[in-house]
Each structure stands twice: as structure tokens, then as C-alpha cells.
PDB file of C-alpha atoms in Angstrom:
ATOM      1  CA  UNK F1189      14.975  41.062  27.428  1.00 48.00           C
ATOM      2  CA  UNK F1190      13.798  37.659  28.144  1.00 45.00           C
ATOM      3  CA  UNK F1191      11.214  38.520  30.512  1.00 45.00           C
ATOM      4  CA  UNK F1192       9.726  40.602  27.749  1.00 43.00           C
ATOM      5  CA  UNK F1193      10.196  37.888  25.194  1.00 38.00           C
ATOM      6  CA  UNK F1194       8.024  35.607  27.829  1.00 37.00           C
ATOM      7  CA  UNK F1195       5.725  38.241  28.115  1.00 40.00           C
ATOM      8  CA  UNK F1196       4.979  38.392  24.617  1.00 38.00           C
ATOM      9  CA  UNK F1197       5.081  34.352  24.276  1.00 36.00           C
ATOM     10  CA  UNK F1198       2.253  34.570  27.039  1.00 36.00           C
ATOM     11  CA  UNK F1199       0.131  37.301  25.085  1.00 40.00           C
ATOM     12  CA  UNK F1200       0.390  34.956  22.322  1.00 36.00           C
ATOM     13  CA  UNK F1201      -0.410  31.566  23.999  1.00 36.00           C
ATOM     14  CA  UNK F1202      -3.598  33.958  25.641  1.00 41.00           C
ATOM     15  CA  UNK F1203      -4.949  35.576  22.252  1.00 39.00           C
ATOM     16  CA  UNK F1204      -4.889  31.902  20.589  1.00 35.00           C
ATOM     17  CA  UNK F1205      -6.446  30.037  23.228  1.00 38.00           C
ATOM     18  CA  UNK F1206      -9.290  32.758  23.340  1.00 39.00           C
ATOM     19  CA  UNK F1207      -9.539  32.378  19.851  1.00 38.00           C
ATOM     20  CA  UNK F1208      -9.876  28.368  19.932  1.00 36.00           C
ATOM     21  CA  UNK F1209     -12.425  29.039  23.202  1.00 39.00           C
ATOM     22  CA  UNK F1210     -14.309  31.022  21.236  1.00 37.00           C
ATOM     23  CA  UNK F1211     -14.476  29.053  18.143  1.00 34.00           C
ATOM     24  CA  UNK F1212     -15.067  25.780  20.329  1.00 36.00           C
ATOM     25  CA  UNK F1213     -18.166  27.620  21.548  1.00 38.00           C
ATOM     26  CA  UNK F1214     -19.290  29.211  19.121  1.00 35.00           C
ATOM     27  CA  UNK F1215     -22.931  27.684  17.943  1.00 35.00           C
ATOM     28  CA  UNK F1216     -22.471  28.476  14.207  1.00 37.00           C
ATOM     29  CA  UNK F1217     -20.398  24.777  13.933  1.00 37.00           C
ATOM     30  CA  UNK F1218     -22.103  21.726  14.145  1.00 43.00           C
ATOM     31  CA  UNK F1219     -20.496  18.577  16.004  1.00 43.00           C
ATOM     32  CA  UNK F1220     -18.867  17.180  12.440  1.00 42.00           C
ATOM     33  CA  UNK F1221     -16.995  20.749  12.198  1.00 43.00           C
ATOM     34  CA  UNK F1222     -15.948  20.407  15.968  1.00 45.00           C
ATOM     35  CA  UNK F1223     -14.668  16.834  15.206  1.00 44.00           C
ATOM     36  CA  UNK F1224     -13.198  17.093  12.347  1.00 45.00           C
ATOM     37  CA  UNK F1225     -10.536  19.815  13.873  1.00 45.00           C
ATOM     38  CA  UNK F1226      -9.734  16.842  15.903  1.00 46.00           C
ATOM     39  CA  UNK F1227      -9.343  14.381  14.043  1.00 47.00           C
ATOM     40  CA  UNK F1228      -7.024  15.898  11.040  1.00 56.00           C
ATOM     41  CA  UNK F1229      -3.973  14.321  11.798  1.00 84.00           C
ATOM     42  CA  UNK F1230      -5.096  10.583  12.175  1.00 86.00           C
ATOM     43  CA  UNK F1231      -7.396  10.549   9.416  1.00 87.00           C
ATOM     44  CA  UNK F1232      -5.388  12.162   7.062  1.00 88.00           C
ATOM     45  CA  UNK F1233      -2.271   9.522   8.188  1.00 89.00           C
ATOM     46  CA  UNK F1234      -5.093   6.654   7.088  1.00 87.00           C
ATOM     47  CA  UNK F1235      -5.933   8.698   4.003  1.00 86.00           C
ATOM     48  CA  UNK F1236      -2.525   9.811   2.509  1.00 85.00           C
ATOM     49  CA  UNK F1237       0.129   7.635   4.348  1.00 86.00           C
ATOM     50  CA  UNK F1238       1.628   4.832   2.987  1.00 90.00           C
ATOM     51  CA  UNK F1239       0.179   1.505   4.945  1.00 91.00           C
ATOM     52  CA  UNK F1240       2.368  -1.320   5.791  1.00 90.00           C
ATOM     53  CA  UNK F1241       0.573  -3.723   6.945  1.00 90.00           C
ATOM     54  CA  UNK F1242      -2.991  -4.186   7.265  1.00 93.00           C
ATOM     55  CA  UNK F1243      -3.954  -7.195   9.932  1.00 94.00           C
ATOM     56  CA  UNK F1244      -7.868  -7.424  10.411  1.00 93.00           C
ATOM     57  CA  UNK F1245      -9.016  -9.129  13.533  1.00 95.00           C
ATOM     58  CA  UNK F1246     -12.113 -10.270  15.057  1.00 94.00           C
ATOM     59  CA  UNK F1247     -12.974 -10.657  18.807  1.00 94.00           C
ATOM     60  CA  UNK F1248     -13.135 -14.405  18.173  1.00 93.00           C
ATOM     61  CA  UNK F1249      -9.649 -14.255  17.346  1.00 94.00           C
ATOM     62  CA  UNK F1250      -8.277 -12.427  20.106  1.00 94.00           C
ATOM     63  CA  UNK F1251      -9.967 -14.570  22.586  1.00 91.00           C
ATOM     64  CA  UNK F1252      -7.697 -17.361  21.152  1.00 91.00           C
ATOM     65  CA  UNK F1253      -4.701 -15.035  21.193  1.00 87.00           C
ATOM     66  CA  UNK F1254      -3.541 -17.422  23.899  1.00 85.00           C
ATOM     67  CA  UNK F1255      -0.783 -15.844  26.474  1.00 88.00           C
ATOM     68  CA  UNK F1256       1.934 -15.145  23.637  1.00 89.00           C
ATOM     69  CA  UNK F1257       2.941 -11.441  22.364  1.00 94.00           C
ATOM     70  CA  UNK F1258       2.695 -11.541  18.074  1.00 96.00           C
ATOM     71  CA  UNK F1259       4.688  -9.601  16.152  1.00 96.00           C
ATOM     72  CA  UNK F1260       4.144  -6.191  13.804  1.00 96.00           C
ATOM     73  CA  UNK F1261       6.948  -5.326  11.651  1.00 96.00           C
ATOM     74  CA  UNK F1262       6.890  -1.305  10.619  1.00 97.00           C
ATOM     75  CA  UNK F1263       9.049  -0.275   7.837  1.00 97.00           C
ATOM     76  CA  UNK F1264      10.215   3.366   8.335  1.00 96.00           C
ATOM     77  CA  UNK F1265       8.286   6.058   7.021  1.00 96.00           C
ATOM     78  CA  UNK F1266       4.991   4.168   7.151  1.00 96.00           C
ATOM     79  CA  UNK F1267       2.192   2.616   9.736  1.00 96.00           C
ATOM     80  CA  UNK F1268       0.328  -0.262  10.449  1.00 97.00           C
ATOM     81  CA  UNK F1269      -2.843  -1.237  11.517  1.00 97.00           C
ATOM     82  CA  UNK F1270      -4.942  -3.897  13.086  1.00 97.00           C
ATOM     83  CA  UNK F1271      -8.579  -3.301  12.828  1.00 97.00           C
ATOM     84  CA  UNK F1272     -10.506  -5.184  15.351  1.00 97.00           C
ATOM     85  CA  UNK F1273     -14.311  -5.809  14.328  1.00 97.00           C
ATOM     86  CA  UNK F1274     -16.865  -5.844  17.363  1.00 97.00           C
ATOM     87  CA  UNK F1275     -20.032  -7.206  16.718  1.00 96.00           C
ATOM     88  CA  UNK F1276     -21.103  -6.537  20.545  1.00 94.00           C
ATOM     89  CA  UNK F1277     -20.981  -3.780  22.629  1.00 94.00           C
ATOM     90  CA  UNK F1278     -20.255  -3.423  26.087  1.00 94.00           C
ATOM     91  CA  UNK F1279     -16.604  -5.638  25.265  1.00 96.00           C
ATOM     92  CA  UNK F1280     -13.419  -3.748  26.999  1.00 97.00           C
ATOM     93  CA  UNK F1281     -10.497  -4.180  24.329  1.00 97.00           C
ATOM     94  CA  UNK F1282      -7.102  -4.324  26.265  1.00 97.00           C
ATOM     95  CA  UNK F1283      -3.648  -3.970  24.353  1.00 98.00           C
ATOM     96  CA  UNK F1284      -0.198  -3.954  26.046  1.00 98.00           C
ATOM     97  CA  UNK F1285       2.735  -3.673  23.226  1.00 98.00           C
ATOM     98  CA  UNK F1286       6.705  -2.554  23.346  1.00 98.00           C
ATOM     99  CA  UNK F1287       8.469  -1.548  19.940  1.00 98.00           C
ATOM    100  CA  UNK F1288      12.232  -2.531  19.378  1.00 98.00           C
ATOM    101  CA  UNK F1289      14.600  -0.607  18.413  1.00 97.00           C
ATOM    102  CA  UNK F1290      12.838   2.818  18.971  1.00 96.00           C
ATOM    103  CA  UNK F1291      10.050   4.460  19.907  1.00 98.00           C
ATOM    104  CA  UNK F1292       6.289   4.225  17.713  1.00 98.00           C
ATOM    105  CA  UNK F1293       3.222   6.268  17.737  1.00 98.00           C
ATOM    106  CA  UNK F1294      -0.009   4.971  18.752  1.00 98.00           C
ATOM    107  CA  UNK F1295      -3.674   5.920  18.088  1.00 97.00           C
ATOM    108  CA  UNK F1296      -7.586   4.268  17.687  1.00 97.00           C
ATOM    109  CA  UNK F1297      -9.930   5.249  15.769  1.00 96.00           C
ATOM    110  CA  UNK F1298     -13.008   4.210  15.186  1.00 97.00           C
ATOM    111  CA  UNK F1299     -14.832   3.440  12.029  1.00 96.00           C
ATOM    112  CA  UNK F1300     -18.829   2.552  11.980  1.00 96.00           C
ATOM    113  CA  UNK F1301     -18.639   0.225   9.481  1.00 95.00           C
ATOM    114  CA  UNK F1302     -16.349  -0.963   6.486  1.00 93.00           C
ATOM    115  CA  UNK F1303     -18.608   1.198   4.445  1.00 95.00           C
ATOM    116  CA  UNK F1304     -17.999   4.547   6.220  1.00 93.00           C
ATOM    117  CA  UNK F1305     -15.949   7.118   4.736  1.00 91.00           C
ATOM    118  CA  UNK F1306     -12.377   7.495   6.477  1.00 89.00           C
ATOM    119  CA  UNK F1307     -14.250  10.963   6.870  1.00 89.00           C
ATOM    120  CA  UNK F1308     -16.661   9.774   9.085  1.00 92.00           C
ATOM    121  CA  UNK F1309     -14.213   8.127  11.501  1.00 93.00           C
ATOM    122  CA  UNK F1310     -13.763   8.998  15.147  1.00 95.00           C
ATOM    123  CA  UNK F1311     -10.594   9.364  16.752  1.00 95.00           C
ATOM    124  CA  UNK F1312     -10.786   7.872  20.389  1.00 96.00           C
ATOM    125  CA  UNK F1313      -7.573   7.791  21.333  1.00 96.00           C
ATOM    126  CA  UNK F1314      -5.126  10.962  19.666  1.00 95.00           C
ATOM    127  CA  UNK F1315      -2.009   9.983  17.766  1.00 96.00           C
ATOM    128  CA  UNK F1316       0.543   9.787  20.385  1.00 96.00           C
ATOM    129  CA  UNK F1317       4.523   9.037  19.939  1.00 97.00           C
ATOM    130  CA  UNK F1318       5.318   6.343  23.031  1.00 97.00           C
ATOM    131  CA  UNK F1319       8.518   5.294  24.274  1.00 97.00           C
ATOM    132  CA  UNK F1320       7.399   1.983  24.181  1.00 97.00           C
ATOM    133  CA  UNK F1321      11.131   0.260  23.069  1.00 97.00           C
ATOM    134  CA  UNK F1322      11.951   2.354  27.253  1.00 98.00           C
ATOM    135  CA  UNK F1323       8.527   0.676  28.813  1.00 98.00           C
ATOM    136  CA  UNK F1324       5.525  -1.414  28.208  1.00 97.00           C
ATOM    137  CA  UNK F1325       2.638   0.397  27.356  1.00 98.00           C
ATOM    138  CA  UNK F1326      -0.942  -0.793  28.123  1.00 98.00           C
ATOM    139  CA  UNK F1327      -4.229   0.645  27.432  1.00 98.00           C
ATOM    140  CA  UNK F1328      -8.241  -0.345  26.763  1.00 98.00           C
ATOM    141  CA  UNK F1329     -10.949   1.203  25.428  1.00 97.00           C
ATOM    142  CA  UNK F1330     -14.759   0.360  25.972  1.00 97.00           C
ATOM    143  CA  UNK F1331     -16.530  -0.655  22.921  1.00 97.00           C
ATOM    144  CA  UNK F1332     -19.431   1.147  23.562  1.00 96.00           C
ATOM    145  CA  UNK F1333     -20.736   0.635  19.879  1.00 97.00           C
ATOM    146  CA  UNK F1334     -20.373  -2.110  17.254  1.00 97.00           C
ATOM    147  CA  UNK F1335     -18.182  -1.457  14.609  1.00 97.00           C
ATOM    148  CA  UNK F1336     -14.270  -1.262  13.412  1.00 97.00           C
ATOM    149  CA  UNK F1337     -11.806  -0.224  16.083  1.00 98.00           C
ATOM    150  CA  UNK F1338      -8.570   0.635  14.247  1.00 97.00           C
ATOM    151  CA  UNK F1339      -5.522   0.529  16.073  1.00 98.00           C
ATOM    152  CA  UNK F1340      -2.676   2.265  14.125  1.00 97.00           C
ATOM    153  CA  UNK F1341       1.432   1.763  14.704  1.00 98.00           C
ATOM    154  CA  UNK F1342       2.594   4.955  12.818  1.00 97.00           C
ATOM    155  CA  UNK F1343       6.440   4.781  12.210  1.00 97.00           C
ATOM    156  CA  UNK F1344       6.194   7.568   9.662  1.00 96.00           C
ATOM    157  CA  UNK F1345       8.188  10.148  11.809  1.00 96.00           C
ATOM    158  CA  UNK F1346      10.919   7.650  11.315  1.00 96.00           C
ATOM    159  CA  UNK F1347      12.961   7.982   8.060  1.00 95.00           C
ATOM    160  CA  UNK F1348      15.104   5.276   8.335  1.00 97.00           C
ATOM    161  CA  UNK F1349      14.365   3.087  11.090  1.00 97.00           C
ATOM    162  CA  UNK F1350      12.033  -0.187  10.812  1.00 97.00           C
ATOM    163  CA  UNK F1351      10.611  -1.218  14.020  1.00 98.00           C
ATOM    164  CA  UNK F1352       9.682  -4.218  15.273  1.00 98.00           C
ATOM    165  CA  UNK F1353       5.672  -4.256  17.729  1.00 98.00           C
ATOM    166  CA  UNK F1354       5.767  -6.651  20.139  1.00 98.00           C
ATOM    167  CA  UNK F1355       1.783  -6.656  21.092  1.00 97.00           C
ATOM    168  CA  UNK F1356      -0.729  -8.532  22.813  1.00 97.00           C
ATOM    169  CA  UNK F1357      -4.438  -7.902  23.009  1.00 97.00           C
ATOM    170  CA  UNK F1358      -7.504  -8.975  25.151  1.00 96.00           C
ATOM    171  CA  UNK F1359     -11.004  -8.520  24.764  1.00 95.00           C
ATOM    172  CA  UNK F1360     -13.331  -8.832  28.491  1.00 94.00           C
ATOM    173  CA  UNK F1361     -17.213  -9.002  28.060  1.00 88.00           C
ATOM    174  CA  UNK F1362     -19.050  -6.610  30.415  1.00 84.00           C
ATOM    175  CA  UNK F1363     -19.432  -8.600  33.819  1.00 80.00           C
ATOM    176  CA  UNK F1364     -24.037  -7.988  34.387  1.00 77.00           C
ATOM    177  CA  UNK F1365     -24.801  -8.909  37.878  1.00 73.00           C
ATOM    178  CA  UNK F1366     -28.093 -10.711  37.853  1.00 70.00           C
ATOM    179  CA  UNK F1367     -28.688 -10.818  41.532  1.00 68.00           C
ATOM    180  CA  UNK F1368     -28.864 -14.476  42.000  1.00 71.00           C
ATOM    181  CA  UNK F1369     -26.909 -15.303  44.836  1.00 66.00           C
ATOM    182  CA  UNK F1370     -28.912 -13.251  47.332  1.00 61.00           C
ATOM    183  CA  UNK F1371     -31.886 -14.835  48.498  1.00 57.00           C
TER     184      UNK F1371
END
């Protein structure tokens, strides 16, 4: 009996994987259809959800972050975000954060400018859940474009637990080698 049920799981898992292969490749969608699939859950958390907290940055202001963590405070059944404006590209955006009591969920998008649609967003890093109040968790992405790089806290999973972010961000411009110490 189980090895038929496992069977059949397997036949299933098969049959919808072929399915999203073939719609994947299929040429009749553009790149916006492709995306879009992606992107449904984080974009429609910054479209529907209820926000918390809303803390804009700049890279200015992260370079004078100094060597201190700051502090996010997520109600339950909401997020957060800190959108970090880059007027450069090239810059490497580094974030290491822990969450107290429990656990948070963590994504970036990316947003061309104030005036693009939340439609028009790209999600560079998926929503993920971290056990971040277990371990520190550290990441960076490379600004490869100017523009609004959103990083969400999303406590909505959590019904009735506030947590508390402990982050800290830094922001390293591209090292360009010029040559000049050869002769």
C-alpha cells in the first residue's frame, strides 16, 4: 500500500513538473508572464499586507551606520520594510540580522524607481522564513542597477507573536583596479 501511494505521489510530482517545463519553455509567454509567476507571493505581500513599518534609507546613511545593530520592531500578522535607494551601481549591499523571540521571513525586491508600479517589481531574493532568533543570518546582493532595493521582514505567518530585528547593513563600492602600481 504505501509503495503504491509513493508511486502515485511520484506520477504526480512527474506530470506537474512536465507541465511547469513545458510552460517555462513554451515561447507563447513573454519575460513579464515568466516573472510574474515568480514573483506572486512577494508582491502581492507589498500590495495587500498590512505594513508596519516603513524605514527608507539611503547609501549615505548606511555608510554612517557605524558598528551598532538598530532595531525593527514587527507586530504579528504584518511586515516591515527598509527600502534602500542606490543612486550607483556596481555597490554590494550586505545585511546580517537575528529576530527575537522567533523566527521572520526575509525577501528583496527590487523596484526601478518610486514611480514603478509594485507590478513592475523584481523579486531578487524569494520570500524565505529564517530561523534567524536560532542563528545570524547574513546575505548581499550586487546592485547592478540604480534604483529601490526593498528589503522586507514579513511576520505575517505569525498571529500572535511581535518580533523584535536586530539588523545591521553595509554598503562596499566595487573595488576598479587601475593598474598603477606596476610599472
Amino acid at each position: 500500500m504505501a509503495n503504491e501511494s509513493t508511486c502515485a505521489v511520484t506520477n504526480i510530482v512527474e506530470k506537474v513538473s512536465s507541465q511547469v517545463n513545458s510552460t517555462y519553455n513554451s515561447s507563447t509567454l513573454d519575460d513579464s508572464e515568466e516573472l510574474q509567476v515568480a514573483q506572486d507571493s512577494e508582491i502581492c505581500l507589498l500590495k495587500s499586507g498590512e505594513l508596519m513599518i516603513k524605514l527608507p534609507l539611503t547609501v549615505e546613511e548606511i555608510l554612517n551606520f557605524g558598528e551598532d545593530n538598530r532595531e525593527l520592531f514587527v507586530k504579528s500578522s504584518t511586515y516591515s520594510t527598509i527600502p534602500i535607494t542606490v543612486t550607483e551601481t556596481g555597490l554590494t549591499i550586505s545585511w546580517v540580522f537575528s529576530s527575537d523571540p522567533k523566527s521572520i521571513a526575509f525577501s528583496v525586491v527590487y523596484q526601478e524607481s518610486e514611480e514603478a508600479t509594485l507590478d513592475q517589481c523584481k523579486v531578487l531574493i524569494p520570500m524565505t522564513r529564517c530561523n534567524s532568533h536560532k542563528e545570524t543570518i547574513r546575505g548581499q546582493v550586487k546592485a547592478r542597477n540604480c534604483g529601490i532595493y526593498i528589503l522586507i521582514f514579513d511576520n505575517t505567518f505569525s498571529r500572535f507573536i511581535s518580533k523584535k530585528v536586530f539588523y545591521h547593513f553595509t554598503v562596499e563600492h566595487p573595488v576598479i583596479y587601475d593598474g598603477s602600481d606596476f610599472p
